Short mmCIF file of C-alpha atoms and ligand atoms in Angstrom, two decimals:
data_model
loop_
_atom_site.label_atom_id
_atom_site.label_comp_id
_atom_site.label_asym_id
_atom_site.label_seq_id
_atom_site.Cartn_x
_atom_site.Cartn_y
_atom_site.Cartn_z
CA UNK T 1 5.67 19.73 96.19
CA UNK T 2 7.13 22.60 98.36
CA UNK T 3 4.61 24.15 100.22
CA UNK T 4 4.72 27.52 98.96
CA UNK T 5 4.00 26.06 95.01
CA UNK T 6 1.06 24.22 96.42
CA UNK T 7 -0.76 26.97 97.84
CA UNK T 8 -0.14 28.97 94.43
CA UNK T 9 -1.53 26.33 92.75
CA UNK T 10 -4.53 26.24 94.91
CA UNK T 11 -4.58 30.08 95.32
CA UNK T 12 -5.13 29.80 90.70
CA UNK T 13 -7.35 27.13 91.00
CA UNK T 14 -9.54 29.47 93.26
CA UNK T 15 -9.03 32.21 90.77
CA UNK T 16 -10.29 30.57 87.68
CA UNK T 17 -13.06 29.38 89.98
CA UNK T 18 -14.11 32.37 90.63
CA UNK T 19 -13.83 33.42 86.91
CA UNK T 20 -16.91 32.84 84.59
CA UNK T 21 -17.19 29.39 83.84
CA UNK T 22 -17.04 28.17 79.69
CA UNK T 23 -20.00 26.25 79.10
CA UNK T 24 -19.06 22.86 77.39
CA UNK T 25 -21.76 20.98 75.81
CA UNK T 26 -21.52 17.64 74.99
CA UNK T 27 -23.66 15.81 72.51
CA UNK T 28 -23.41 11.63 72.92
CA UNK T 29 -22.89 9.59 76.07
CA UNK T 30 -21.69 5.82 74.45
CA UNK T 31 -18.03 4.79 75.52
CA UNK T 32 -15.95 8.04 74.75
CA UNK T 33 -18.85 10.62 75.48
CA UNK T 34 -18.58 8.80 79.24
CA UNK T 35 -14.96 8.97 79.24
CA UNK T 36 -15.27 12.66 78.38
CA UNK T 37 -18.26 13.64 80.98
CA UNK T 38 -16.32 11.70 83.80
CA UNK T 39 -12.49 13.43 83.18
CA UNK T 40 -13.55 16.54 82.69
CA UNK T 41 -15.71 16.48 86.54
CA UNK T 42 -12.76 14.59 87.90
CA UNK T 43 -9.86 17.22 86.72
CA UNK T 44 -12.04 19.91 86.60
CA UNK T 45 -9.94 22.09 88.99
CA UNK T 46 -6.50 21.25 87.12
CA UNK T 47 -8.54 22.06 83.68
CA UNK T 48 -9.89 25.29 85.14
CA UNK T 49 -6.21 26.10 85.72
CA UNK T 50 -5.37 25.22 82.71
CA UNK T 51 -7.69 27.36 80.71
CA UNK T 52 -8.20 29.85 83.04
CA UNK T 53 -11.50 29.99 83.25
CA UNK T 54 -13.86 26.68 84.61
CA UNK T 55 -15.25 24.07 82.23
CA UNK T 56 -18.64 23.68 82.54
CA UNK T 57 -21.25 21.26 81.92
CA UNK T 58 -24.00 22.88 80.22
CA UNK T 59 -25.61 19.53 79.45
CA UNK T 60 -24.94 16.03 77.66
CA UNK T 61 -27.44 15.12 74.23
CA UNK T 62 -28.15 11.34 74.83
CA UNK T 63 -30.32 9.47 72.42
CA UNK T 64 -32.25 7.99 75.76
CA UNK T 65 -33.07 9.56 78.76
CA UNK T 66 -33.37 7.68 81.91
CA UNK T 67 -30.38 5.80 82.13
CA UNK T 68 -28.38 5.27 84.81
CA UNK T 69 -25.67 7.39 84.02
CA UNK T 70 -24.01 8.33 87.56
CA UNK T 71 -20.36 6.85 86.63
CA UNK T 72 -19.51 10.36 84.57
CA UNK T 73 -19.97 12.19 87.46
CA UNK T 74 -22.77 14.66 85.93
CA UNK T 75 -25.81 15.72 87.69
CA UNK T 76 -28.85 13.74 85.89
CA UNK T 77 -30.51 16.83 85.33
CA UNK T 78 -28.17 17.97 82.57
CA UNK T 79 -28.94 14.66 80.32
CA UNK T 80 -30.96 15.78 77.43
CA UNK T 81 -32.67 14.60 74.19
CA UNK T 82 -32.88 17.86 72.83
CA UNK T 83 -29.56 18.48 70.97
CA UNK T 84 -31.40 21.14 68.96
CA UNK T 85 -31.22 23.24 71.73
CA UNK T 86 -28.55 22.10 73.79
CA UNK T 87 -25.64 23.25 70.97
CA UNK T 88 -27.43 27.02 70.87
CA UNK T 89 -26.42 27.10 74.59
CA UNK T 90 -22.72 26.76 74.71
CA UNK T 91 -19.28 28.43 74.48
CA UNK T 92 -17.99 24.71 73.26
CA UNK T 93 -19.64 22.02 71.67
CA UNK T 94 -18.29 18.22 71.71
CA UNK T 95 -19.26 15.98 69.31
CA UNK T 96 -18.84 12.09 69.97
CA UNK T 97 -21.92 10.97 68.65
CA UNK T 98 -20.19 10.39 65.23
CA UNK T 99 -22.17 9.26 61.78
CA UNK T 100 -22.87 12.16 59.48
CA UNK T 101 -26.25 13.00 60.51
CA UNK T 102 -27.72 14.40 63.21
CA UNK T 103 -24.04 15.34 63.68
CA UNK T 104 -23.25 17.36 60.86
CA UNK T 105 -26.64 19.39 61.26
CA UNK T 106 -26.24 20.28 65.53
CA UNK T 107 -22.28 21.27 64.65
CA UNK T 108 -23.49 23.73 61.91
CA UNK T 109 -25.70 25.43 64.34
CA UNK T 110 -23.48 24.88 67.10
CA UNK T 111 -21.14 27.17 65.04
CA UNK T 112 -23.88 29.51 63.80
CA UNK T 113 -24.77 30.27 67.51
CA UNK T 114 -20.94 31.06 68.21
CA UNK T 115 -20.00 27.73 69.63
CA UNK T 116 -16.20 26.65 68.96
CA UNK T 117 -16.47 22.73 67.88
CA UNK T 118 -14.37 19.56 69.20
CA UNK T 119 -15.70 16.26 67.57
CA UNK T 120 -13.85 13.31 66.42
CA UNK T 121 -16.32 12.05 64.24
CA UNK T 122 -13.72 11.23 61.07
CA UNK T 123 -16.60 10.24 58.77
CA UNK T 124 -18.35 13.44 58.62
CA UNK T 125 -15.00 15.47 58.32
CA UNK T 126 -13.70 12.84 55.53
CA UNK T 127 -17.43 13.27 53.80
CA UNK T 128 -17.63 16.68 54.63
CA UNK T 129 -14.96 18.78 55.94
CA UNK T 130 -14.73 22.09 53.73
CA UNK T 131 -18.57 22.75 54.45
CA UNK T 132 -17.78 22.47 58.34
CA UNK T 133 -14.48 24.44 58.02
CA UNK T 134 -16.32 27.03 55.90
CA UNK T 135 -18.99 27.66 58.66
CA UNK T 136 -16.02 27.85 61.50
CA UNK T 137 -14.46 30.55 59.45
CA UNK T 138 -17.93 32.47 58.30
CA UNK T 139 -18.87 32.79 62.34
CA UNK T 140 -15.03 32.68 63.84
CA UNK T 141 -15.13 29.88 65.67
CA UNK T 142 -12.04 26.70 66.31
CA UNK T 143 -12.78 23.56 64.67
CA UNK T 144 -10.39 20.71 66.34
CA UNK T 145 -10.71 16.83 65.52
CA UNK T 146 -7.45 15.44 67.06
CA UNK T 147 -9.51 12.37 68.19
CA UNK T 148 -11.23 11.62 64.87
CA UNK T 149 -7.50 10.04 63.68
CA UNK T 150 -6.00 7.47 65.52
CA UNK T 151 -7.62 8.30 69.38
CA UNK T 152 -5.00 9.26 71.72
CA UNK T 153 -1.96 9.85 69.23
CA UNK T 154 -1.48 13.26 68.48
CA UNK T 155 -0.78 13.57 64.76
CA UNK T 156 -3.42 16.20 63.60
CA UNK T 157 -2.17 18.65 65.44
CA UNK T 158 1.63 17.96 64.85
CA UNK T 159 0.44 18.15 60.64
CA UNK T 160 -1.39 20.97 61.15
CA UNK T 161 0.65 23.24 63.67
CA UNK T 162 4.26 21.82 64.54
CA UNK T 163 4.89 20.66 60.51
CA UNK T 164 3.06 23.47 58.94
CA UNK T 165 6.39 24.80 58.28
CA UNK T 166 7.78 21.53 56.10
CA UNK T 167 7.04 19.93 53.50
CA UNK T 168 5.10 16.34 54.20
CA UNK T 169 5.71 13.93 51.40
CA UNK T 170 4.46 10.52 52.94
CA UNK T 171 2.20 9.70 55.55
CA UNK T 172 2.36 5.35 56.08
CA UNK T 173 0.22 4.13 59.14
CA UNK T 174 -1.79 1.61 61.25
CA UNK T 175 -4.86 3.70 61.78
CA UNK T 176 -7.35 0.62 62.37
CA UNK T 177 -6.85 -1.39 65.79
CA UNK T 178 -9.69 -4.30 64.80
CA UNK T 179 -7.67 -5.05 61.69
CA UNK T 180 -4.39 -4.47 62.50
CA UNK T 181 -5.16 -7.00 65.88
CA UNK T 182 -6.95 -9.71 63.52
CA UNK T 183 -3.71 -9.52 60.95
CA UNK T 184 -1.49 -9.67 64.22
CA UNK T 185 -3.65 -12.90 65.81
CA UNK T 186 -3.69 -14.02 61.96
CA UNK T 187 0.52 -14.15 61.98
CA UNK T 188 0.74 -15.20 65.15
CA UNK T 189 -1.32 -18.00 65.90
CA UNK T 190 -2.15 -19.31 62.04
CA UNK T 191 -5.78 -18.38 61.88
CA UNK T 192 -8.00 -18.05 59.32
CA UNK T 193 -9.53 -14.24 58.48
CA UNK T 194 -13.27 -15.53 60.40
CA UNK T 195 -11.25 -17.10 63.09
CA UNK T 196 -9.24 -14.33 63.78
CA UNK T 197 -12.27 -11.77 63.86
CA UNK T 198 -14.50 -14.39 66.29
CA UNK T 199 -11.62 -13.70 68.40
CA UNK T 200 -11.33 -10.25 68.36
CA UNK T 201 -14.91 -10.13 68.72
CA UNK T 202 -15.28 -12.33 71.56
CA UNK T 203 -12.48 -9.68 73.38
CA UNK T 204 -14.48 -6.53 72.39
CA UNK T 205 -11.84 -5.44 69.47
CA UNK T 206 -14.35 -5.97 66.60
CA UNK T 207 -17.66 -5.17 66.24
CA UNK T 208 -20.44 -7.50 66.30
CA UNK T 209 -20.97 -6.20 62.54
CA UNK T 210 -17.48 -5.69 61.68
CA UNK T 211 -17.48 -4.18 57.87
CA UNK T 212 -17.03 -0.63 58.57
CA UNK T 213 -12.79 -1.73 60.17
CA UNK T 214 -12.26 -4.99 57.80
CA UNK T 215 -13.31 -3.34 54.71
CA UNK T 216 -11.49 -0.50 55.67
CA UNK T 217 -13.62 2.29 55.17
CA UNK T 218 -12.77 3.92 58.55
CA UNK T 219 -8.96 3.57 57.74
CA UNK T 220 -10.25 5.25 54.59
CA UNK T 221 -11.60 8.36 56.48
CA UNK T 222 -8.44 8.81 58.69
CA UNK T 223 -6.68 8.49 55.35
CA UNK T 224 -8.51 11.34 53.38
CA UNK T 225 -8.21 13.28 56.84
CA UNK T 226 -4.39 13.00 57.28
CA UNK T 227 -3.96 13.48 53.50
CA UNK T 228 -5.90 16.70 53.62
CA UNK T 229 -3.37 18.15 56.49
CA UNK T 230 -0.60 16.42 55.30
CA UNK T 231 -0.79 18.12 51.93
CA UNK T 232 -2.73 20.97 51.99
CA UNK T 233 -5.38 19.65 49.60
CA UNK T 234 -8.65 18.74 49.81
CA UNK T 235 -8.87 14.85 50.22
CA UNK T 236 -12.51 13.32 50.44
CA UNK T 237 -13.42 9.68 51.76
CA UNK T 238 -14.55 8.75 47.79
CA UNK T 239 -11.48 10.03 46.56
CA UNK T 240 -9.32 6.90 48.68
CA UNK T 241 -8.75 3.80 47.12
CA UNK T 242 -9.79 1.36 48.91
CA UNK T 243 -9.25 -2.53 49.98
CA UNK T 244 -10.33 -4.36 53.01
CA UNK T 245 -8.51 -7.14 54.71
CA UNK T 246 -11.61 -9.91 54.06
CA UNK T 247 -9.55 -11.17 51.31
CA UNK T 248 -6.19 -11.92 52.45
CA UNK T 249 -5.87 -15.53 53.83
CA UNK T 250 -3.30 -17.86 55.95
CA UNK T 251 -1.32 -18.74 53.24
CA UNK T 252 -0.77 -15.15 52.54
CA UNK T 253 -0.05 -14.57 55.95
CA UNK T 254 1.97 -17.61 55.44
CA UNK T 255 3.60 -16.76 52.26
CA UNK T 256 4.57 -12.91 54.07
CA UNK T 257 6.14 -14.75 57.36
CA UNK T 258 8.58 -16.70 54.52
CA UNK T 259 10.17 -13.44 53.18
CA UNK T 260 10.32 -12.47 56.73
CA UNK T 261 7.09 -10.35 56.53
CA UNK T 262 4.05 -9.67 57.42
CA UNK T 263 0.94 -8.39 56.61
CA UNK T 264 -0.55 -5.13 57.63
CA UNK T 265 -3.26 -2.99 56.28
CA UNK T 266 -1.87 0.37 55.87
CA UNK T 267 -3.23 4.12 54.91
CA UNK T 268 -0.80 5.64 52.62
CA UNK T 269 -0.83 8.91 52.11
CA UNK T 270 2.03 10.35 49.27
CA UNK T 271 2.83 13.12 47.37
CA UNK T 272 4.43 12.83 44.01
CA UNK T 273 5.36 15.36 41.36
CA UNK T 274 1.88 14.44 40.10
CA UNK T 275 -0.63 15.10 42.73
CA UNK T 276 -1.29 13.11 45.76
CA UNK T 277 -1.96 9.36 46.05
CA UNK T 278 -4.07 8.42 49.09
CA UNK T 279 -4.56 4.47 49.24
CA UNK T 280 -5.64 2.24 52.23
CA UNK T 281 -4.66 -2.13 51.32
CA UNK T 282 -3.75 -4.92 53.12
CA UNK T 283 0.48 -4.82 52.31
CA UNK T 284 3.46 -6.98 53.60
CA UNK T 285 5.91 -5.03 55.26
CA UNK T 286 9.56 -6.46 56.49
CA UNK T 287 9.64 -7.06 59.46
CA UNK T 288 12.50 -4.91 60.26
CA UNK T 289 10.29 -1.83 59.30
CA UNK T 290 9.37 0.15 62.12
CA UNK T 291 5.59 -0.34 61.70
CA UNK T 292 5.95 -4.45 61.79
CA UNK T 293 6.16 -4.33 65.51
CA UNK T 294 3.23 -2.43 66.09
CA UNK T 295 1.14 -5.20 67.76
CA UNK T 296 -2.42 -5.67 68.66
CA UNK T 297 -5.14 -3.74 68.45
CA UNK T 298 -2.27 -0.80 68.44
CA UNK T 299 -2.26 2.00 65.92
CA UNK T 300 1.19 3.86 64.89
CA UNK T 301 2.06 6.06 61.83
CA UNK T 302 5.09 6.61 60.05
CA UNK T 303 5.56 10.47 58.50
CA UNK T 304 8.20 11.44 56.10
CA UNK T 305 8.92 15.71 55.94
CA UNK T 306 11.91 16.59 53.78
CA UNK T 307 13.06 18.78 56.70
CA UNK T 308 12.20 16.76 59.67
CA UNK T 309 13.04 13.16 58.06
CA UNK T 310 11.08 10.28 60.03
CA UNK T 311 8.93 10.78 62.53
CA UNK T 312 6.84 7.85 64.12
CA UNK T 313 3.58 7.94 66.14
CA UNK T 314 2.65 5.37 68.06
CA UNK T 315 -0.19 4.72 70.69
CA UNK T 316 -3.90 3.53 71.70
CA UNK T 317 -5.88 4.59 68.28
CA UNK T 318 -9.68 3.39 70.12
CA UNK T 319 -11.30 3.14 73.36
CA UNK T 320 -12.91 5.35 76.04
CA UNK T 321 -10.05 7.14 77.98
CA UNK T 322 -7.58 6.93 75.26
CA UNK T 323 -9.72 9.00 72.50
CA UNK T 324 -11.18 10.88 75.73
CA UNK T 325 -7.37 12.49 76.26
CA UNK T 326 -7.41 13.20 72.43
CA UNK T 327 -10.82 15.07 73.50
CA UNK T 328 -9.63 17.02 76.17
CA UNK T 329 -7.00 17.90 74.24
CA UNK T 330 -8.90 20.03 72.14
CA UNK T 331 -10.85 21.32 74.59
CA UNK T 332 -8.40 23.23 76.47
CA UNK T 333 -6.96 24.26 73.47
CA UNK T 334 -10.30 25.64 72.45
CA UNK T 335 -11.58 26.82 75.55
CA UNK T 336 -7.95 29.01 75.95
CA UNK T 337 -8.31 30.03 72.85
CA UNK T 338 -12.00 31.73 74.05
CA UNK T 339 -9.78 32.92 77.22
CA UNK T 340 -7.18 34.83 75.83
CA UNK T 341 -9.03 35.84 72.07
CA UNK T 342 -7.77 34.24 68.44
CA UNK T 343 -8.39 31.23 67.04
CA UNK T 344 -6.47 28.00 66.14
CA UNK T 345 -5.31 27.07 62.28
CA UNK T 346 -8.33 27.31 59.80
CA UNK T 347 -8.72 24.94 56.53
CA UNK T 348 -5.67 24.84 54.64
CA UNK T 349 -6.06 23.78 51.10
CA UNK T 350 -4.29 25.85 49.41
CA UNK T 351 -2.08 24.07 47.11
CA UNK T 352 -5.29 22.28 45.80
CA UNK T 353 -3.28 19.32 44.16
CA UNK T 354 -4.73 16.92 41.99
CA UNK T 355 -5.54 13.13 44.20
CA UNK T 356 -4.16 10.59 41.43
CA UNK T 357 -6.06 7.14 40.55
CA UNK T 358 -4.37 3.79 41.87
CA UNK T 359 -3.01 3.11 38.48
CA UNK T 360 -0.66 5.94 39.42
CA UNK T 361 0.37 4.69 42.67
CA UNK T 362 3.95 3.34 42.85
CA UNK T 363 4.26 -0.07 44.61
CA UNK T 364 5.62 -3.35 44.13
CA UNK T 365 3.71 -6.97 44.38
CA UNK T 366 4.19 -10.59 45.55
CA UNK T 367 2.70 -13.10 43.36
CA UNK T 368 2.07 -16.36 43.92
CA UNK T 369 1.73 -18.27 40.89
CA UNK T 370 0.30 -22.42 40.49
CA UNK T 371 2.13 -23.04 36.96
CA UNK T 372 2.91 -26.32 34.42
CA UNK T 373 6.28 -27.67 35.47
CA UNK T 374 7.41 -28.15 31.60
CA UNK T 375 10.19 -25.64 29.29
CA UNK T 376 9.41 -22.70 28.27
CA UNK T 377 6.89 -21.51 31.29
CA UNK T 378 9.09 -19.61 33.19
CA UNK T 379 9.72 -17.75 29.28
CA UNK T 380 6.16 -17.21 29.23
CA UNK T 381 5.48 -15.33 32.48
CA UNK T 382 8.71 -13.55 32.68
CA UNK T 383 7.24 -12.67 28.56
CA UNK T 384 3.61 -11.13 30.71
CA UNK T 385 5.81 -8.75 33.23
CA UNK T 386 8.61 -7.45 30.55
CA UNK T 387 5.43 -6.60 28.01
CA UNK T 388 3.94 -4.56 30.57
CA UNK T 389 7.39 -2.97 31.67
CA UNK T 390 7.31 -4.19 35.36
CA UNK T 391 10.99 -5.57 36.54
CA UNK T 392 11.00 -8.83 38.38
CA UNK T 393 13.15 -8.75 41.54
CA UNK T 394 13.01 -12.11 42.91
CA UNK T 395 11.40 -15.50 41.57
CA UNK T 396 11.21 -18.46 43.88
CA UNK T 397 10.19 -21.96 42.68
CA UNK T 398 9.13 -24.58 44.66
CA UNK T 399 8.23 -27.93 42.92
CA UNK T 400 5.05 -29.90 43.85
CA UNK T 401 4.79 -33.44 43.86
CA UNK T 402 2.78 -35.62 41.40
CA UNK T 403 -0.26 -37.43 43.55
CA UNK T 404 -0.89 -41.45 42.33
CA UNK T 405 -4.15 -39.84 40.85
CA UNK T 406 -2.85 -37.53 38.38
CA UNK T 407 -3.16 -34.24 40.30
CA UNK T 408 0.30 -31.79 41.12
CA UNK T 409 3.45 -31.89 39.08
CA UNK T 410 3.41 -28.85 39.20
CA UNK T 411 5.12 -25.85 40.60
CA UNK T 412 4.37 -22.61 42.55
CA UNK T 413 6.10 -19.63 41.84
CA UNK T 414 6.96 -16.65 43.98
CA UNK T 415 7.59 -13.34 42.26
CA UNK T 416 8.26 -9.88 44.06
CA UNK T 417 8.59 -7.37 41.25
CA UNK T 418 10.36 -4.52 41.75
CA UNK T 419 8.55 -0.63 41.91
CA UNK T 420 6.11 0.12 39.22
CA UNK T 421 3.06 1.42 38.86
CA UNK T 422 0.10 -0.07 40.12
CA UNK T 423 -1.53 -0.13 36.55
CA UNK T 424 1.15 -2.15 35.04
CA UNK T 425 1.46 -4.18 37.60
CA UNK T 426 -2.45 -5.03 37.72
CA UNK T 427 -2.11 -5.25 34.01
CA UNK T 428 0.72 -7.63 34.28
CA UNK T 429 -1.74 -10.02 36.79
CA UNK T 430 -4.53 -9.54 34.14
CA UNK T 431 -2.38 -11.75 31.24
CA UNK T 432 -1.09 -14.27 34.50
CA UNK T 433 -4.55 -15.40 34.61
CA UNK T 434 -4.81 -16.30 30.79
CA UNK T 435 -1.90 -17.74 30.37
CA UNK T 436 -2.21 -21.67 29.16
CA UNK T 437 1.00 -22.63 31.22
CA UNK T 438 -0.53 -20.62 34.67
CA UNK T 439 -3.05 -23.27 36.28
CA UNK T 440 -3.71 -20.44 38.92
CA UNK T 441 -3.01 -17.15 40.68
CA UNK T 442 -2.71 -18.01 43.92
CA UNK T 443 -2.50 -14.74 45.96
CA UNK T 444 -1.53 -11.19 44.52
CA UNK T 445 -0.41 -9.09 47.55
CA UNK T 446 1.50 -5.27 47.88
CA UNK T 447 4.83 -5.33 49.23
CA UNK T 448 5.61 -1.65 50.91
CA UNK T 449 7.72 -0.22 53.14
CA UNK T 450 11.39 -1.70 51.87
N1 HSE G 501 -12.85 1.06 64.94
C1 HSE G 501 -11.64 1.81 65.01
C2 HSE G 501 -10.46 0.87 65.14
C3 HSE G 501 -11.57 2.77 66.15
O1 HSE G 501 -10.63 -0.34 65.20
O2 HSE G 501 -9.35 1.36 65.17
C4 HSE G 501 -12.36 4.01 65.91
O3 HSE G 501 -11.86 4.70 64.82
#
């Protein structure tokens, strides 16, 4: 750097110094509070330059006082257990405490007492957003969650700001590392589902109670979050259907690899001439689709504007430092909001469209059928998916061999309908399982993305 530039930049740095400092508040000190605490004393001159103003530490809420918390950086006198009084205290409060409460209770009076709010807790926004974007509007104050979706991608901020001006019609994505690495160790090495998450336990991906990721009720909150921004409309948690990924086995991992698939679980976000269909499911994707490669405990999502076209997002979507940037983020756009006066893009739910049921959700399935190897079966099941209107695409049969005790002689059968709606096709499933010449239903899986 010449050395004129340098001593400008150093000449700023001294000027926002010597400007009155924002007071930052930060309630919870677990993995990405710490990040937080530690990159905001270690970059607090570029940040200060940055704003305009210093960032300071006001003081951290920790559940237990005591600890040895010298890594962040931050004096031990500013750890606190009272959060009740800490958020009345502060220019900006940061939430990473996450749950719904004491959270949703210290960001209300955070805002009351003229705090601007960063959190990226996506459980209490997905249970609760309109009551926390009601109180940032009643005492004009920023509300930003970029870290509450997919840690260190931004994608709120592109929906909310850079796309405002399009029109959003699907959002597609990975937004859950611990299943999306457990489906990836699942394809790639042949495990079982409690294999797979022993491993990802054992490496710190999974938790050691793992239901809230393979049930997929945190891909469900990101999904009723992006859905909200995507669409204008007010998306709850409870309003996303919902599957987990503690059903799907290695012979459907198996059965996606042999159509040159594989199996993801995916938040789907889509709007339709009806409403809105939000939707979180394990699905086989090609593997040519974009959102195949994403590896790992990686998170990526696909976005479809009619103006833009295709956008992707890909990145880290947990983990200290990478939800920390998504953090930060917010904070300088906060705190320069406080610097130079307005405020950043309220609640926007204006177009207040209707969130469909499942049955209304357009998708195709793969169905693998155990049938009676005999004429007229093939007659019969083709009879269960024309009653109920849903096309076949392609039908696969692979004969099994008799065993010397009577067992087999059968066949399985692949189907892959084409599009229809997720009622008839469920309905369709419904009259597999009674028909005389079906000995079984195998695996019933959504095929998206092609
Ligand atoms: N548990 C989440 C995941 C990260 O596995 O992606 C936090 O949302």
């Amino acid at each position: 750097m010449p050395v004129h530039q340098a001593d400008e930049r150093q000449d700023s740095h001294v000027a926002s110094a010597s400007k009155q400092s924002l007071r930052v508040a930060l309630l919870g000190c677990g993995v990405v509070g710490s990040a937080v605490a530690r990159l905001l004393t270690e970059h607090a001159e570029d940040l200060a330059a940055r704003v305009g103003r210093p960032l300071e530490i006001v003081g951290v809420a920790v559940r237990r006082a005591g600890r040895d918390r010298s890594e962040t950086g931050v004096d031990a006198s500013l750890f606190t257990t009272d959060a009740e009084d800490l958020v009345t205290r502060a220019d900006v409060v940061v939430e990473v405490i996450g749950g719904i409460e004491p959270a949703r209770s210290l960001l209300l009076r955070a805002m009351a007492h003229g705090a601007s709010v960063v959190t990226a807790n996506k459980a209490l926004l997905a249970e609760d957003g309109p009551t926390l974007y009601a109180a940032a509007a009643e005492h004009g104050v920023d509300l930003y969650y970029e870290a509450a979706v997919a840690g260190a991608i931004p994608l709120l901020r592109p929906l909310r700001e850079s796309l405002a001006g399009d029109d959003v019609r699907r959002v597609l994505g990975i937004v859950n590392g611990t299943t999306n690495y457990v489906l990836d160790k699942m394809d790639t090495t042949g495990a079982g589902f409690s294999d797979a998450v022993e491993q990802a336990q054992a490496l710190g991906y999974a938790e050691a109670d793992p239901t809230a990721d393979v049930e997929g009720f945190d891909a469900a909150a990101k999904a009723a979050i992006l859905a909200s921004l995507a669409f204008h409309t007010r998306v709850a948690s409870t309003d996303v259907y919902r599957e987990g990924i503690t059903e799907v086995t290695a012979a459907d991992v198996a059965a996606a690899r042999e159509m040159d698939s594989v199996v993801k679980l995916l938040a789907i976000c889509e709007r339709t001439d009806k409403g809105v269909s939000v939707r979180v499911h394990p699905a086989m994707i090609p593997r040519t689709h974009p959102l195949a490669g994403v590896r790992e405990a990686f998170n990526a999502v696909f976005v479809e504007a009619v103006a833009a076209g295709e956008l992707m997002f890909y990145g880290k979507g947990a983990g200290g430092d990478p939800t920390a940037s998504a953090v930060l983020g917010d904070l300088v756009a906060v705190a320069r909001h406080r610097v130079a006066g307005g405020l950043g893009p309220g609640e926007s739910s204006y177009a207040d469209l209707p969130v469909l049921d499942v049955g209304q959700a357009l998708t195709r399935y793969h169905i693998s059928l155990e049938i009676e190897d005999r004429s007229g079966v093939l007659a019969k099941v083709a009879a269960a998916f024309a009653d109920n209107d849903v096309s076949i695409e392609t039908v696969r049969q692979q004969l099994v061999p008799a065993t010397e005790d009577g067992g087999g002689g059968g066949a399985i059968l692949i189907i892959v309908t084409h599009t229809a709606t997720d009622a008839a096709l469920s309905a369709t499933v419904e009259v597999l399982r009674t028909l005389d010449v079906v000995r079984g239903v195998n695996s019933v899986m959504r095929v998206e993305g092609s």
